Amino acid sequence: MTIIAPSRRALIAAGLTAPLAAPHVARAQTAYRGEYKMTVVGNRPIPFAEGAFKWAELVTERTSGRINVRTYPGSQLVGGDQTRELLAMRQGVIDFGVFSTINIAPQLREVGIFQLPFLMRDHRAFEALIRGVVGRDIFSVVERREIVPLAWGENGFREISNSKRTIRTPEDMRGLKIRFAAGAIFNEILTAMGANPVQMSFADLQPALSTGAVDGQENPINLFLALRMDTLAQKHLTVWNYVNDPLIFGLSRTVMNSFTPADQALVRDCAIEAGRYQIELTRRGLGLDGGDDASMRDLRTRGVEVTVLTDAEKEAFARITRPVYDRWAATIGAELVRKAEAAVR
């Protein structure tokens, strides 16, 4: 007699076996890596780096270590070359990052909007750009590169210092060897003023100032103070607000997509909180809106001659660099520049 085996469906209905297990979806959502790598230029106590450490710490703490983010300062994941961080994230070497818009502008031309000389004269103009349509457009550009931007930070307005003389007019720039980090536009801006621009990494800046290989540099005041540039012969500092350097808190799209929706929201909230904290650190002590001016007083206590340009004096620099502005506006995109100028107005 032929015995016909009951179908699997019949056995399941009779409760004699279990249905095939579903794919391990839940496990895939929670089987995170043991460590996620965060990159940032510089190190504590620089506000730029503090923002990255804060983001990593918030995410790690609020997930009880489920998403364990470790910060690698000094751009060490790319051998100290801060201009390679964006590419390294796209290649999977880096998971999280707090990026300077100056460092990523060579790969993302639209981000160069923030390097147009004297587009932003104060923090109100800066906020109008990053919090409005320009900021949203920039985030869209970043997203097309498989990176998820979550929050803005601020490295600060870049002021100029040197070991030779007071800078109050474009003529005072003539012949000075000035270090800049990256980006052909900075070479053109400094050249238009009659200076001799020298490109070098952040890691090489301090020894170059110590030996006199360069006469000066342009960086935010918080960085000047943290690195004690007054001890590196930088005795003349001019506050001219010629460009600001927004920071972007972002992570790899692949990494973001590997997190559960709840964890994605948590990572985003932590980035926004860290960004706000980082901006507060950057602006602390600058005497904005009549507030605390401890940083400015600290500069003078250290024997630094601080020259704050008037609007008319800034305009002289803006006029001489206008051809550079116009050339780069065409490269960045006329429509984006129009939006930026409208926001500033």
CSV table of C-alpha atoms in Angstrom, one decimal:
chain,number,residue,atom,x,y,z
A,1,MET,CA,0.0,0.0,0.0
A,2,THR,CA,1.3,3.4,-0.9
A,3,ILE,CA,1.6,5.8,2.0
A,4,ILE,CA,1.2,9.5,1.1
A,5,ALA,CA,3.1,11.8,3.4
A,6,PRO,CA,0.9,14.6,4.7
A,7,SER,CA,1.7,18.0,3.3
A,8,ARG,CA,3.7,20.5,5.4
A,9,ARG,CA,0.7,22.7,5.4
A,10,ALA,CA,-1.4,20.0,7.0
A,11,LEU,CA,1.2,19.3,9.7
A,12,ILE,CA,1.4,23.0,10.5
A,13,ALA,CA,-2.4,23.1,10.8
A,14,ALA,CA,-2.3,20.1,13.1
A,15,GLY,CA,0.3,21.8,15.2
A,16,LEU,CA,2.9,19.1,14.6
A,17,THR,CA,5.6,21.4,13.1
A,18,ALA,CA,6.4,25.1,13.0
A,19,PRO,CA,6.3,27.3,9.9
A,20,LEU,CA,9.6,28.2,8.3
A,21,ALA,CA,11.3,30.9,10.3
A,22,ALA,CA,11.1,34.4,8.9
A,23,PRO,CA,14.3,36.0,7.7
A,24,HIS,CA,16.4,37.4,10.5
A,25,VAL,CA,15.1,41.0,10.1
A,26,ALA,CA,15.2,41.9,13.7
A,27,ARG,CA,18.7,40.6,14.1
A,28,ALA,CA,19.9,42.6,11.1
A,29,GLN,CA,18.5,45.7,12.6
A,30,THR,CA,20.2,45.3,16.0
A,31,ALA,CA,23.5,43.5,15.1
A,32,TYR,CA,25.5,46.7,15.0
A,33,ARG,CA,29.2,46.9,14.7
A,34,GLY,CA,31.4,47.0,17.8
A,35,GLU,CA,32.7,50.5,16.8
A,36,TYR,CA,31.8,53.3,14.5
A,37,LYS,CA,34.6,55.7,13.5
A,38,MET,CA,34.2,59.5,13.8
A,39,THR,CA,36.7,61.9,12.1
A,40,VAL,CA,37.4,65.5,12.9
A,41,VAL,CA,40.2,68.0,12.3
A,42,GLY,CA,42.2,69.0,15.3
A,43,ASN,CA,41.6,67.9,18.9
A,44,ARG,CA,40.2,69.0,22.2
A,45,PRO,CA,39.9,71.8,23.5
A,46,ILE,CA,39.2,73.3,20.0
A,47,PRO,CA,35.4,73.9,19.7
A,48,PHE,CA,35.5,72.3,16.2
A,49,ALA,CA,36.7,69.0,17.7
A,50,GLU,CA,34.6,69.4,20.8
A,51,GLY,CA,31.5,69.2,18.6
A,52,ALA,CA,32.6,65.8,17.2
A,53,PHE,CA,33.4,64.4,20.6
A,54,LYS,CA,30.1,65.6,22.0
A,55,TRP,CA,28.1,64.0,19.2
A,56,ALA,CA,30.0,60.7,19.6
A,57,GLU,CA,29.5,60.7,23.4
A,58,LEU,CA,25.8,61.6,23.2
A,59,VAL,CA,25.1,58.7,20.7
A,60,THR,CA,27.1,56.2,22.7
A,61,GLU,CA,25.5,57.1,26.0
A,62,ARG,CA,21.9,57.3,24.9
A,63,THR,CA,22.1,53.9,23.1
A,64,SER,CA,23.9,52.4,26.2
A,65,GLY,CA,26.8,51.5,23.9
A,66,ARG,CA,24.6,49.8,21.3
A,67,ILE,CA,26.0,52.4,18.8
A,68,ASN,CA,29.5,52.9,20.0
A,69,VAL,CA,31.1,55.9,18.3
A,70,ARG,CA,34.8,56.5,18.8
A,71,THR,CA,36.3,59.9,17.7
A,72,TYR,CA,39.6,59.9,15.9
A,73,PRO,CA,40.9,63.5,16.1
A,74,GLY,CA,43.6,65.1,13.9
A,75,SER,CA,42.1,63.6,10.8
A,76,GLN,CA,44.2,60.5,11.7
A,77,LEU,CA,42.0,58.2,9.7
A,78,VAL,CA,43.3,59.9,6.5
A,79,GLY,CA,46.9,60.4,7.6
A,80,GLY,CA,46.2,64.0,8.7
A,81,ASP,CA,45.1,65.1,5.3
A,82,GLN,CA,41.8,66.9,6.2
A,83,THR,CA,40.9,67.3,2.5
A,84,ARG,CA,40.4,63.5,2.1
A,85,GLU,CA,37.8,62.9,4.8
A,86,LEU,CA,34.8,63.2,2.6
A,87,LEU,CA,36.2,60.7,0.1
A,88,ALA,CA,37.2,58.3,2.9
A,89,MET,CA,33.6,58.3,4.2
A,90,ARG,CA,32.3,57.5,0.7
A,91,GLN,CA,34.8,54.7,0.5
A,92,GLY,CA,33.7,53.2,3.9
A,93,VAL,CA,36.8,54.1,5.8
A,94,ILE,CA,35.0,56.6,8.0
A,95,ASP,CA,31.4,56.3,9.4
A,96,PHE,CA,30.7,59.6,11.1
A,97,GLY,CA,32.3,63.0,10.6
A,98,VAL,CA,32.2,66.7,11.4
A,99,PHE,CA,33.4,68.4,8.2
A,100,SER,CA,34.7,71.8,7.5
A,101,THR,CA,33.0,73.3,4.4
A,102,ILE,CA,36.4,74.6,3.4
A,103,ASN,CA,37.8,71.1,3.3
A,104,ILE,CA,35.0,69.6,1.3
A,105,ALA,CA,34.5,72.5,-1.1
A,106,PRO,CA,37.0,71.1,-3.6
A,107,GLN,CA,34.8,68.1,-4.0
A,108,LEU,CA,31.4,69.9,-3.7
A,109,ARG,CA,31.6,73.1,-5.6
A,110,GLU,CA,28.3,74.5,-4.2
A,111,VAL,CA,29.7,74.4,-0.6
A,112,GLY,CA,32.2,77.1,-1.9
A,113,ILE,CA,29.3,79.6,-1.3
A,114,PHE,CA,30.6,80.2,2.2
A,115,GLN,CA,34.1,81.1,0.9
A,116,LEU,CA,33.0,84.0,-1.3
A,117,PRO,CA,35.0,86.9,0.2
A,118,PHE,CA,32.9,89.3,2.4
A,119,LEU,CA,29.6,87.8,1.4
A,120,MET,CA,28.8,87.4,5.2
A,121,ARG,CA,29.9,90.3,7.3
A,122,ASP,CA,28.4,89.1,10.6
A,123,HIS,CA,26.7,86.2,12.4
A,124,ARG,CA,23.2,87.4,11.4
A,125,ALA,CA,24.2,86.9,7.7
A,126,PHE,CA,25.8,83.6,8.5
A,127,GLU,CA,22.6,82.3,10.2
A,128,ALA,CA,20.5,83.5,7.3
A,129,LEU,CA,22.5,81.2,5.0
A,130,ILE,CA,22.7,78.0,7.1
A,131,ARG,CA,19.2,78.2,8.5
A,132,GLY,CA,17.4,79.1,5.2
A,133,VAL,CA,17.1,77.9,1.7
A,134,VAL,CA,20.8,78.0,1.0
A,135,GLY,CA,21.5,75.6,3.9
A,136,ARG,CA,18.8,73.2,2.7
A,137,ASP,CA,20.2,73.3,-0.9
A,138,ILE,CA,23.7,72.5,0.4
A,139,PHE,CA,22.4,69.6,2.4
A,140,SER,CA,20.7,68.3,-0.8
A,141,VAL,CA,24.0,68.5,-2.6
A,142,VAL,CA,25.8,66.5,0.2
A,143,GLU,CA,23.0,63.9,0.2
A,144,ARG,CA,23.7,63.2,-3.5
A,145,ARG,CA,27.1,62.0,-2.4
A,146,GLU,CA,25.8,59.2,-0.3
A,147,ILE,CA,26.4,61.2,2.9
A,148,VAL,CA,23.5,62.1,5.3
A,149,PRO,CA,23.9,65.6,6.7
A,150,LEU,CA,22.2,66.1,10.0
A,151,ALA,CA,23.2,69.4,11.6
A,152,TRP,CA,25.2,72.6,11.2
A,153,GLY,CA,28.1,73.7,13.3
A,154,GLU,CA,30.4,76.7,13.0
A,155,ASN,CA,34.2,76.9,13.0
A,156,GLY,CA,33.9,80.7,13.1
A,157,PHE,CA,34.8,83.7,11.1
A,158,ARG,CA,38.4,83.5,9.9
A,159,GLU,CA,40.4,86.5,11.0
A,160,ILE,CA,44.0,87.2,9.9
A,161,SER,CA,47.1,87.4,12.0
A,162,ASN,CA,50.8,87.8,11.3
A,163,SER,CA,54.2,88.5,12.8
A,164,LYS,CA,55.1,91.6,10.8
A,165,ARG,CA,52.6,94.5,11.0
A,166,THR,CA,49.1,95.8,11.6
A,167,ILE,CA,46.7,94.9,8.7
A,168,ARG,CA,44.1,97.6,8.2
A,169,THR,CA,44.2,98.1,4.4
A,170,PRO,CA,44.8,95.8,1.4
A,171,GLU,CA,48.2,97.4,1.0
A,172,ASP,CA,49.2,96.1,4.4
A,173,MET,CA,48.9,92.5,3.0
A,174,ARG,CA,51.6,93.0,0.4
A,175,GLY,CA,54.5,90.5,0.5
A,176,LEU,CA,53.2,88.6,3.6
A,177,LYS,CA,53.5,84.8,3.5
A,178,ILE,CA,50.0,83.7,4.6
A,179,ARG,CA,49.1,80.1,5.2
A,180,PHE,CA,45.7,78.8,4.0
A,181,ALA,CA,44.3,75.3,4.5
A,182,ALA,CA,42.8,74.3,1.2
A,183,GLY,CA,40.9,75.6,-1.8
A,184,ALA,CA,42.1,77.5,-4.8
A,185,ILE,CA,39.7,80.4,-4.0
A,186,PHE,CA,41.9,81.3,-0.9
A,187,ASN,CA,45.0,81.3,-3.0
A,188,GLU,CA,43.2,83.8,-5.4
A,189,ILE,CA,41.8,86.0,-2.5
A,190,LEU,CA,45.2,86.4,-0.8
A,191,THR,CA,47.0,86.9,-4.2
A,192,ALA,CA,44.5,89.7,-5.1
A,193,MET,CA,45.5,91.4,-1.9
A,194,GLY,CA,49.2,91.2,-2.8
A,195,ALA,CA,50.1,88.5,-0.2
A,196,ASN,CA,52.1,85.3,-0.9
A,197,PRO,CA,49.7,82.4,-0.1
A,198,VAL,CA,51.1,79.1,1.1
A,199,GLN,CA,48.9,76.0,1.3
A,200,MET,CA,49.6,73.6,4.2
A,201,SER,CA,47.8,71.2,6.5
A,202,PHE,CA,46.6,72.1,10.0
A,203,ALA,CA,49.3,69.8,11.4
A,204,ASP,CA,52.0,71.7,9.7
A,205,LEU,CA,50.8,75.1,10.7
A,206,GLN,CA,52.3,75.5,14.1
A,207,PRO,CA,55.9,74.5,13.2
A,208,ALA,CA,55.7,76.7,10.1
A,209,LEU,CA,54.8,79.7,12.3
A,210,SER,CA,57.5,78.8,14.8
A,211,THR,CA,60.2,78.7,12.2
A,212,GLY,CA,59.0,81.7,10.3
A,213,ALA,CA,58.3,79.6,7.2
A,214,VAL,CA,55.1,81.7,7.0
A,215,ASP,CA,54.4,85.1,8.4
A,216,GLY,CA,50.8,84.6,9.2
A,217,GLN,CA,47.6,82.6,9.0
A,218,GLU,CA,43.8,83.0,8.9
A,219,ASN,CA,41.8,81.1,11.4
A,220,PRO,CA,38.9,81.7,13.9
A,221,ILE,CA,39.8,83.5,17.2
A,222,ASN,CA,38.9,80.4,19.3
A,223,LEU,CA,41.6,78.5,17.4
A,224,PHE,CA,44.1,81.3,17.8
A,225,LEU,CA,43.7,81.2,21.5
A,226,ALA,CA,43.6,77.4,21.9
A,227,LEU,CA,46.9,76.9,20.0
A,228,ARG,CA,48.5,79.9,21.7
A,229,MET,CA,49.5,81.5,18.4
A,230,ASP,CA,50.6,84.5,20.3
A,231,THR,CA,53.6,82.4,21.3
A,232,LEU,CA,54.3,81.7,17.6
A,233,ALA,CA,55.1,85.3,16.8
A,234,GLN,CA,51.5,86.1,15.9
A,235,LYS,CA,51.4,89.6,17.5
A,236,HIS,CA,49.0,91.3,15.1
A,237,LEU,CA,45.4,90.1,14.6
A,238,THR,CA,42.8,91.8,12.4
A,239,VAL,CA,39.1,91.1,12.8
A,240,TRP,CA,37.7,91.4,9.3
A,241,ASN,CA,35.2,88.5,9.0
A,242,TYR,CA,36.1,87.8,5.4
A,243,VAL,CA,34.7,84.3,5.4
A,244,ASN,CA,33.1,81.9,7.8
A,245,ASP,CA,33.5,78.2,7.9
A,246,PRO,CA,30.3,76.3,8.6
A,247,LEU,CA,30.6,72.7,9.8
A,248,ILE,CA,28.5,69.8,8.7
A,249,PHE,CA,27.7,66.9,11.0
A,250,GLY,CA,27.1,63.9,8.8
A,251,LEU,CA,27.5,60.2,8.4
A,252,SER,CA,27.6,57.5,5.7
A,253,ARG,CA,24.2,56.7,4.1
A,254,THR,CA,25.1,53.0,4.3
A,255,VAL,CA,25.7,53.3,8.1
A,256,MET,CA,22.5,55.5,8.6
A,257,ASN,CA,20.4,53.0,6.7
A,258,SER,CA,21.7,50.1,8.9
A,259,PHE,CA,20.1,51.7,12.0
A,260,THR,CA,16.6,51.2,13.1
A,261,PRO,CA,14.2,54.2,12.5
A,262,ALA,CA,14.3,54.9,16.2
A,263,ASP,CA,18.1,54.9,16.2
A,264,GLN,CA,18.2,57.1,13.1
A,265,ALA,CA,16.1,59.7,14.9
A,266,LEU,CA,18.3,59.5,18.0
A,267,VAL,CA,21.5,60.0,16.0
A,268,ARG,CA,19.9,63.0,14.3
A,269,ASP,CA,18.8,64.6,17.6
A,270,CYS,CA,22.2,64.1,19.1
A,271,ALA,CA,23.9,65.7,16.0
A,272,ILE,CA,21.6,68.8,16.4
A,273,GLU,CA,22.3,69.1,20.1
A,274,ALA,CA,26.0,68.7,19.5
A,275,GLY,CA,25.9,71.3,16.7
A,276,ARG,CA,24.2,73.8,18.9
A,277,TYR,CA,26.8,73.2,21.7
A,278,GLN,CA,29.6,73.5,19.3
A,279,ILE,CA,28.4,76.8,17.9
A,280,GLU,CA,28.0,78.2,21.4
A,281,LEU,CA,31.6,77.3,22.2
A,282,THR,CA,32.9,78.9,19.0
A,283,ARG,CA,31.2,82.2,19.7
A,284,ARG,CA,31.9,82.3,23.4
A,285,GLY,CA,33.8,85.4,24.6
A,286,LEU,CA,33.6,87.3,21.3
A,287,GLY,CA,31.5,90.1,22.8
A,288,LEU,CA,28.6,89.5,20.3
A,289,ASP,CA,25.6,91.7,20.9
A,290,GLY,CA,27.3,93.4,23.8
A,291,GLY,CA,27.8,90.0,25.6
A,292,ASP,CA,30.8,88.3,27.2
A,293,ASP,CA,34.1,89.5,25.5
A,294,ALA,CA,36.5,87.3,27.5
A,295,SER,CA,38.2,86.0,24.4
A,296,MET,CA,38.9,89.5,23.1
A,297,ARG,CA,40.3,90.6,26.5
A,298,ASP,CA,42.4,87.5,26.6
A,299,LEU,CA,44.0,88.3,23.3
A,300,ARG,CA,45.0,91.8,24.5
A,301,THR,CA,46.3,90.4,27.8
A,302,ARG,CA,48.6,88.1,25.9
A,303,GLY,CA,50.1,91.2,24.1
A,304,VAL,CA,48.3,90.7,20.8
A,305,GLU,CA,47.4,93.9,19.0
A,306,VAL,CA,43.8,93.5,17.9
A,307,THR,CA,42.5,95.6,15.1
A,308,VAL,CA,38.7,95.5,14.4
A,309,LEU,CA,37.9,96.8,11.0
A,310,THR,CA,35.0,99.2,10.4
A,311,ASP,CA,32.5,98.5,7.6
A,312,ALA,CA,34.2,101.0,5.4
A,313,GLU,CA,37.6,99.4,5.9
A,314,LYS,CA,36.1,95.9,5.1
A,315,GLU,CA,34.6,97.4,2.0
A,316,ALA,CA,38.1,98.2,0.7
A,317,PHE,CA,39.1,94.6,0.9
A,318,ALA,CA,35.7,93.5,-0.6
A,319,ARG,CA,36.4,95.8,-3.6
A,320,ILE,CA,39.8,94.5,-4.3
A,321,THR,CA,38.6,90.8,-4.1
A,322,ARG,CA,35.4,91.4,-6.1
A,323,PRO,CA,36.9,89.8,-9.3
A,324,VAL,CA,37.6,86.7,-7.4
A,325,TYR,CA,34.1,86.7,-6.0
A,326,ASP,CA,32.6,87.0,-9.4
A,327,ARG,CA,34.7,84.3,-11.0
A,328,TRP,CA,33.9,81.8,-8.2
A,329,ALA,CA,30.2,82.7,-8.2
A,330,ALA,CA,30.0,81.4,-11.7
A,331,THR,CA,31.6,78.1,-10.6
A,332,ILE,CA,29.5,77.7,-7.5
A,333,GLY,CA,26.3,78.4,-9.4
A,334,ALA,CA,24.6,81.7,-10.2
A,335,GLU,CA,21.2,80.7,-8.8
A,336,LEU,CA,22.7,79.6,-5.4
A,337,VAL,CA,24.7,82.8,-5.2
A,338,ARG,CA,21.6,84.8,-5.9
A,339,LYS,CA,19.7,83.0,-3.1
A,340,ALA,CA,22.6,83.7,-0.7
A,341,GLU,CA,22.8,87.4,-1.6
A,342,ALA,CA,19.1,87.7,-1.1
A,343,ALA,CA,19.2,86.0,2.3
A,344,VAL,CA,22.0,88.2,3.4
A,345,ARG,CA,20.1,91.4,2.3
